[in-house]
PDB file of C-alpha atoms in Angstrom:
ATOM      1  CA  UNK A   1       0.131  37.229  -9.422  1.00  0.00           C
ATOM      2  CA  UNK A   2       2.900  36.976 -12.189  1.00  0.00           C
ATOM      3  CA  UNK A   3       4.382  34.287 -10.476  1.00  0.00           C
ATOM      4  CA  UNK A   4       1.418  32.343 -10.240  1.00  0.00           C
ATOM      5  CA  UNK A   5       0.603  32.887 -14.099  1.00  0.00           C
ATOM      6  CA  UNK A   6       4.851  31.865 -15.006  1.00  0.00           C
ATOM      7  CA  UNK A   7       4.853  28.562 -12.576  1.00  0.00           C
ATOM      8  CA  UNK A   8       1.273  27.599 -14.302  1.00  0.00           C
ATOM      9  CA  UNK A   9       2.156  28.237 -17.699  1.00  0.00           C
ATOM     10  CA  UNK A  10       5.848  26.169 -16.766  1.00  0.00           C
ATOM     11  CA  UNK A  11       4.043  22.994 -15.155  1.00  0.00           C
ATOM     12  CA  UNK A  12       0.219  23.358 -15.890  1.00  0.00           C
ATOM     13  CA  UNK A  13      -2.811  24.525 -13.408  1.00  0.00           C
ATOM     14  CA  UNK A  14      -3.316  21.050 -11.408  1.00  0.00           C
ATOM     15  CA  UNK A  15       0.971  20.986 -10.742  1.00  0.00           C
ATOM     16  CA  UNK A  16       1.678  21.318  -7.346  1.00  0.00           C
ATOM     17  CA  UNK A  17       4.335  23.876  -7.995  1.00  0.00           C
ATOM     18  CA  UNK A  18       1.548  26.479  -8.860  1.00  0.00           C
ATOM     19  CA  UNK A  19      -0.074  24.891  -5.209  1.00  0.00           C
ATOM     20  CA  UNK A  20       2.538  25.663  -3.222  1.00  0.00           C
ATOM     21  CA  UNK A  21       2.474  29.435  -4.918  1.00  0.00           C
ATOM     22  CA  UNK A  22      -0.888  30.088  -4.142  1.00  0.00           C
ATOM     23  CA  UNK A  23      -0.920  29.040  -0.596  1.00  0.00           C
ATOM     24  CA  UNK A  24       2.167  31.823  -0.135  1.00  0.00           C
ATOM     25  CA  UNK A  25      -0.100  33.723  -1.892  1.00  0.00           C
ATOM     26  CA  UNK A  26      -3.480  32.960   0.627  1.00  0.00           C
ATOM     27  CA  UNK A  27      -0.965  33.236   3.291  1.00  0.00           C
ATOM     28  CA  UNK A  28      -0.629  36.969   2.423  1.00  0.00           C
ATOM     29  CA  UNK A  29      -3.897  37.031   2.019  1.00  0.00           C
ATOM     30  CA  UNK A  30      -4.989  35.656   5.472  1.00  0.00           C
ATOM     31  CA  UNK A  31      -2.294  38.416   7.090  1.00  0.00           C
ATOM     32  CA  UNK A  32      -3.711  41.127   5.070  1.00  0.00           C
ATOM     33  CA  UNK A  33      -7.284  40.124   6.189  1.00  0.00           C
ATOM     34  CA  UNK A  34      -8.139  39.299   2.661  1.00  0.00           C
ATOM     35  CA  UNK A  35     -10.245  36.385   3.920  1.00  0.00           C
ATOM     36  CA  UNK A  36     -12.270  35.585   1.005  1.00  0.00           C
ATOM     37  CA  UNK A  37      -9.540  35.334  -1.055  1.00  0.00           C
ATOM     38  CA  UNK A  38      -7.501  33.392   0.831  1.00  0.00           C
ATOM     39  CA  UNK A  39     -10.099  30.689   1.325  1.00  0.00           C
ATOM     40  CA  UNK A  40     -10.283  30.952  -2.150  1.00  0.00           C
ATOM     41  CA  UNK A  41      -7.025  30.212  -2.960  1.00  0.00           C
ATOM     42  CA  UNK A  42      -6.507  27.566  -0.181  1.00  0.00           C
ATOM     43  CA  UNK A  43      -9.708  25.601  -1.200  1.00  0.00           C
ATOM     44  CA  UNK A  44      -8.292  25.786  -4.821  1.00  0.00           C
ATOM     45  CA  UNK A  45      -4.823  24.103  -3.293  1.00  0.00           C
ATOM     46  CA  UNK A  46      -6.666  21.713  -1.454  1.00  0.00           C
ATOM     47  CA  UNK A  47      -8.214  20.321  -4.532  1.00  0.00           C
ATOM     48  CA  UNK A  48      -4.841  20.298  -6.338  1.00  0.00           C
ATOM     49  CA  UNK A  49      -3.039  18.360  -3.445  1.00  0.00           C
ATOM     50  CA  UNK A  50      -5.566  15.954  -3.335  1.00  0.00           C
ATOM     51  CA  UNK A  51      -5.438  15.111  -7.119  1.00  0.00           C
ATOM     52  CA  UNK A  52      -1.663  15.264  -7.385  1.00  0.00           C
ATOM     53  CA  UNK A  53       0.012  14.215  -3.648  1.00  0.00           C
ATOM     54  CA  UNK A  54      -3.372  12.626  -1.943  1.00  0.00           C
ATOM     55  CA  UNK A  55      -4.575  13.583   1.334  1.00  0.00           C
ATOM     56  CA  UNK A  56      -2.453  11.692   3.672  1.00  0.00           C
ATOM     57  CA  UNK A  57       0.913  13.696   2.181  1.00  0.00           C
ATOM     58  CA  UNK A  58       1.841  15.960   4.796  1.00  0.00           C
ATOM     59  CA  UNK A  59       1.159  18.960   2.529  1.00  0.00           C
ATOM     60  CA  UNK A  60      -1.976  18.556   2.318  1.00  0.00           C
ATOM     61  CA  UNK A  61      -1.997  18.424   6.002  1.00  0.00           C
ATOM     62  CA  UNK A  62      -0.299  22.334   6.022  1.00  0.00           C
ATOM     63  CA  UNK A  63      -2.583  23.448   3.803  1.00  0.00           C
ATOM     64  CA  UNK A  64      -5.572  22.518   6.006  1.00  0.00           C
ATOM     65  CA  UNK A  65      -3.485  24.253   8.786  1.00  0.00           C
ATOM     66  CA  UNK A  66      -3.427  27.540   6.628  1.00  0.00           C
ATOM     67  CA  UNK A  67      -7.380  27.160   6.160  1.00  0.00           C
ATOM     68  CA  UNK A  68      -7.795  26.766   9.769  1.00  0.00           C
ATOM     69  CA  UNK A  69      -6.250  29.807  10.349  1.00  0.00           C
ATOM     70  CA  UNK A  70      -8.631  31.580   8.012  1.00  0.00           C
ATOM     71  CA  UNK A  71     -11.503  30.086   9.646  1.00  0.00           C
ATOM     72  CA  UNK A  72     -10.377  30.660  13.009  1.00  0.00           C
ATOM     73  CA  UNK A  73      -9.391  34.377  12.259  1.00  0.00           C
ATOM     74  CA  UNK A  74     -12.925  35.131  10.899  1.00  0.00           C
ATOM     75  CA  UNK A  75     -14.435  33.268  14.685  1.00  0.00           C
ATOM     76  CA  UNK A  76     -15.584  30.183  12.589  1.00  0.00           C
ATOM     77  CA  UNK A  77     -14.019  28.045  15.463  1.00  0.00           C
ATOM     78  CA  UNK A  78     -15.816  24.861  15.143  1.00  0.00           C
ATOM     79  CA  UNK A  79     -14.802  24.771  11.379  1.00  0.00           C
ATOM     80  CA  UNK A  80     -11.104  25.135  12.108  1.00  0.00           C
ATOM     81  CA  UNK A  81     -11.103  23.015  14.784  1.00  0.00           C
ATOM     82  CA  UNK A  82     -11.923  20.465  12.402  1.00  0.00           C
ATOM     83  CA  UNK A  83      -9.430  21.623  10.117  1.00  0.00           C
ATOM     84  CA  UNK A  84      -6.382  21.313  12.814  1.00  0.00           C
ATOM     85  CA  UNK A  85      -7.697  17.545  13.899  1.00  0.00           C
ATOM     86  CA  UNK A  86      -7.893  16.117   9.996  1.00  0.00           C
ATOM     87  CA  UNK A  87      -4.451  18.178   9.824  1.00  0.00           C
ATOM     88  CA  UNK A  88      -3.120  16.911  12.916  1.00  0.00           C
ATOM     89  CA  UNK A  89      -4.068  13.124  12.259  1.00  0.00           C
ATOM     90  CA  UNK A  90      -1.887  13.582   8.549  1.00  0.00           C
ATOM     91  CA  UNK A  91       0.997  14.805  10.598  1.00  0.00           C
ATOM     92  CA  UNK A  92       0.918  12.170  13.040  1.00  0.00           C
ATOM     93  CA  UNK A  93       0.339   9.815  10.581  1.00  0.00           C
ATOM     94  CA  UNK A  94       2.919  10.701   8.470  1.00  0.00           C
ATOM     95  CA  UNK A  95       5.588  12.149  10.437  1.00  0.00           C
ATOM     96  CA  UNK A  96       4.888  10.424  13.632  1.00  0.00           C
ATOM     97  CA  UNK A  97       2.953  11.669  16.492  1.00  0.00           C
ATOM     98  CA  UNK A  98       5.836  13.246  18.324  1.00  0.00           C
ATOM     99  CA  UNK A  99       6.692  15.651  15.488  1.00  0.00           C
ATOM    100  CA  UNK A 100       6.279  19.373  16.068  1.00  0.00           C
ATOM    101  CA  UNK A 101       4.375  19.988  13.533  1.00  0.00           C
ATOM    102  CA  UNK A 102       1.727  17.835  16.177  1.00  0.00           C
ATOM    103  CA  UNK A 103       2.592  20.574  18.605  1.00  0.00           C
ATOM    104  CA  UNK A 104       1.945  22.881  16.213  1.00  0.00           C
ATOM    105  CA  UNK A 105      -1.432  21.868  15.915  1.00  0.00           C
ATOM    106  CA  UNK A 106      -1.800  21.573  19.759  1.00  0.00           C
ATOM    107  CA  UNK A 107      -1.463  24.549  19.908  1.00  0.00           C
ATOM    108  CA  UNK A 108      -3.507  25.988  18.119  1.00  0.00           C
ATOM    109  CA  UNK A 109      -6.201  23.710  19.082  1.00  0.00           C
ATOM    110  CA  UNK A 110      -5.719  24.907  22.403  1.00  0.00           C
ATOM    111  CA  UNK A 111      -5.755  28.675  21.378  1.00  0.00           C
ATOM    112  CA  UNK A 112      -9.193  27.636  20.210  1.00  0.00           C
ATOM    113  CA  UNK A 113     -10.665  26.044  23.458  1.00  0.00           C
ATOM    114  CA  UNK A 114      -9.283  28.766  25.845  1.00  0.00           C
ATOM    115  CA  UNK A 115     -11.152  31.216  23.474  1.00  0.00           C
ATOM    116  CA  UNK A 116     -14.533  28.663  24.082  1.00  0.00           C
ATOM    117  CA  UNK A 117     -13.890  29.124  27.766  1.00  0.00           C
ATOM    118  CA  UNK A 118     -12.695  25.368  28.055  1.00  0.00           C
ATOM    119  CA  UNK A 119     -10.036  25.868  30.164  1.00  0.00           C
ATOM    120  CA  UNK A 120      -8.959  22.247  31.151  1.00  0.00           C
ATOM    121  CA  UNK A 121      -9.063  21.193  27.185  1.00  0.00           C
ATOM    122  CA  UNK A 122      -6.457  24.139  26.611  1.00  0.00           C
ATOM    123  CA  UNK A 123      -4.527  23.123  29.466  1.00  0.00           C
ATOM    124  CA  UNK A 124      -4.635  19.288  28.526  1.00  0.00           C
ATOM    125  CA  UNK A 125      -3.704  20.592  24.585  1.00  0.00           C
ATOM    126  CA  UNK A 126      -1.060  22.437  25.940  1.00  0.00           C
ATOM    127  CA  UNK A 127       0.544  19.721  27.957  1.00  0.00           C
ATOM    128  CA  UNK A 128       0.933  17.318  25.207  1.00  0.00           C
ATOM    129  CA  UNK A 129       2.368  19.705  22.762  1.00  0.00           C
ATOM    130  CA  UNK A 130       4.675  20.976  25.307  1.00  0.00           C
ATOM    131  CA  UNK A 131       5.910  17.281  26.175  1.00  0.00           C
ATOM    132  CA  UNK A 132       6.288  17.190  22.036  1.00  0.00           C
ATOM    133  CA  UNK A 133       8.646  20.100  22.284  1.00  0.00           C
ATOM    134  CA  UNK A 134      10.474  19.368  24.906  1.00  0.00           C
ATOM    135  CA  UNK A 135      11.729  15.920  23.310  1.00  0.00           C
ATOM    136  CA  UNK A 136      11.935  17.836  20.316  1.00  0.00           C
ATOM    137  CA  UNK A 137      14.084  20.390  21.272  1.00  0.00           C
ATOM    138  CA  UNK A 138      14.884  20.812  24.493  1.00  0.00           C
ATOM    139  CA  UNK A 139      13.931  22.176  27.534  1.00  0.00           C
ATOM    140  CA  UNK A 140      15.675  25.763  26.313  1.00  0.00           C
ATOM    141  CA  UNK A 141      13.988  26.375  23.044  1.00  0.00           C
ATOM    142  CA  UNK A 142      11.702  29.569  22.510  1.00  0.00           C
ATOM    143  CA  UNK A 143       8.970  26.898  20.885  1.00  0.00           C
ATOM    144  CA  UNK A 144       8.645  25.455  24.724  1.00  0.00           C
ATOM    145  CA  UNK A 145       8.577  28.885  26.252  1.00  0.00           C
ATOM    146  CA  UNK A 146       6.132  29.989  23.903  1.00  0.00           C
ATOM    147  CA  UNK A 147       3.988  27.093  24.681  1.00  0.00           C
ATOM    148  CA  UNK A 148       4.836  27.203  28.917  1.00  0.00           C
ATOM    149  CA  UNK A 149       3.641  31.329  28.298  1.00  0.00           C
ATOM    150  CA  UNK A 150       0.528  30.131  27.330  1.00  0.00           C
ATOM    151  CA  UNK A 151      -0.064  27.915  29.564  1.00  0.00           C
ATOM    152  CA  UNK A 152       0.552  30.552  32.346  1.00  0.00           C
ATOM    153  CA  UNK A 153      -2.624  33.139  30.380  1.00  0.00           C
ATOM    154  CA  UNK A 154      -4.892  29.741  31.340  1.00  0.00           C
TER     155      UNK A 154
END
């Protein structure tokens, strides 16, 4: 990617401008089913975030998210289950644990447990990113539909 190459050559490979281009970049990737790649590249941003930000800099925590998503896309459910927890704990850690991007993570933690068949884990998932939301932004907001749709497919 000629971005990529321009942002490296600017600020060096272990910057985490050339990071943040390559997870847009496995991001792509992960949409265009490029899996390998995108682990890849997301593995490769890991190890950059870690060096430069640490891995309690919320960051860090979204690009675990993005890894998850590979994982989970491929079936590898245990593995991004693990992902969205170490990710979750950052957020909550760094943002506070009623900060959507905690719902976020709900979520998708609860995406992953109604596809296991654990109902009442999806439903209890659910429930506490929904109560996240709501404080968030309101009864109103298309985030807490979203979540109150899936909680009706349970």
């Amino acid at each position: 990617m000629l971005a990529e190459r321009v942002i490296e050559k600017a600020h060096g490979p272990d910057h985490p401008e050339p990071a943040t281009a390559l997870m847009m970049l496995a991001r792509d990737q992960t949409q265009q089913r490029k899996f390998a790649a995108a682990e890849e590249n997301l593995k490769r941003v890991l190890r950059i975030m870690k060096t430069t930000l640490g891995e309690a800099h919320h960051t860090y925590g979204v690009a675990l998210l993005d890894l998850a998503s590979v994982n989970e896309s491929q079936g590898r459910l245990d593995e991004a289950e693990r992902l969205l927890r170490k990710a979750m704990a950052i957020h909550e850690k760094a943002m506070g644990p009623q900060h959507p991007s905690v719902a976020g993570s709900l979520t998708r933690m609860a995406r992953i447990a109604k596809t296991r068949g654990d109902l009442a884990q999806a439903e209890g998932f659910y429930r506490r990113a929904l109560g996240i939301q709501e404080a968030a932004y309101g009864p109103g907001h298309v985030e807490v539909a979203a979540t109150l749709s899936a909680m009706g497919e349970i």
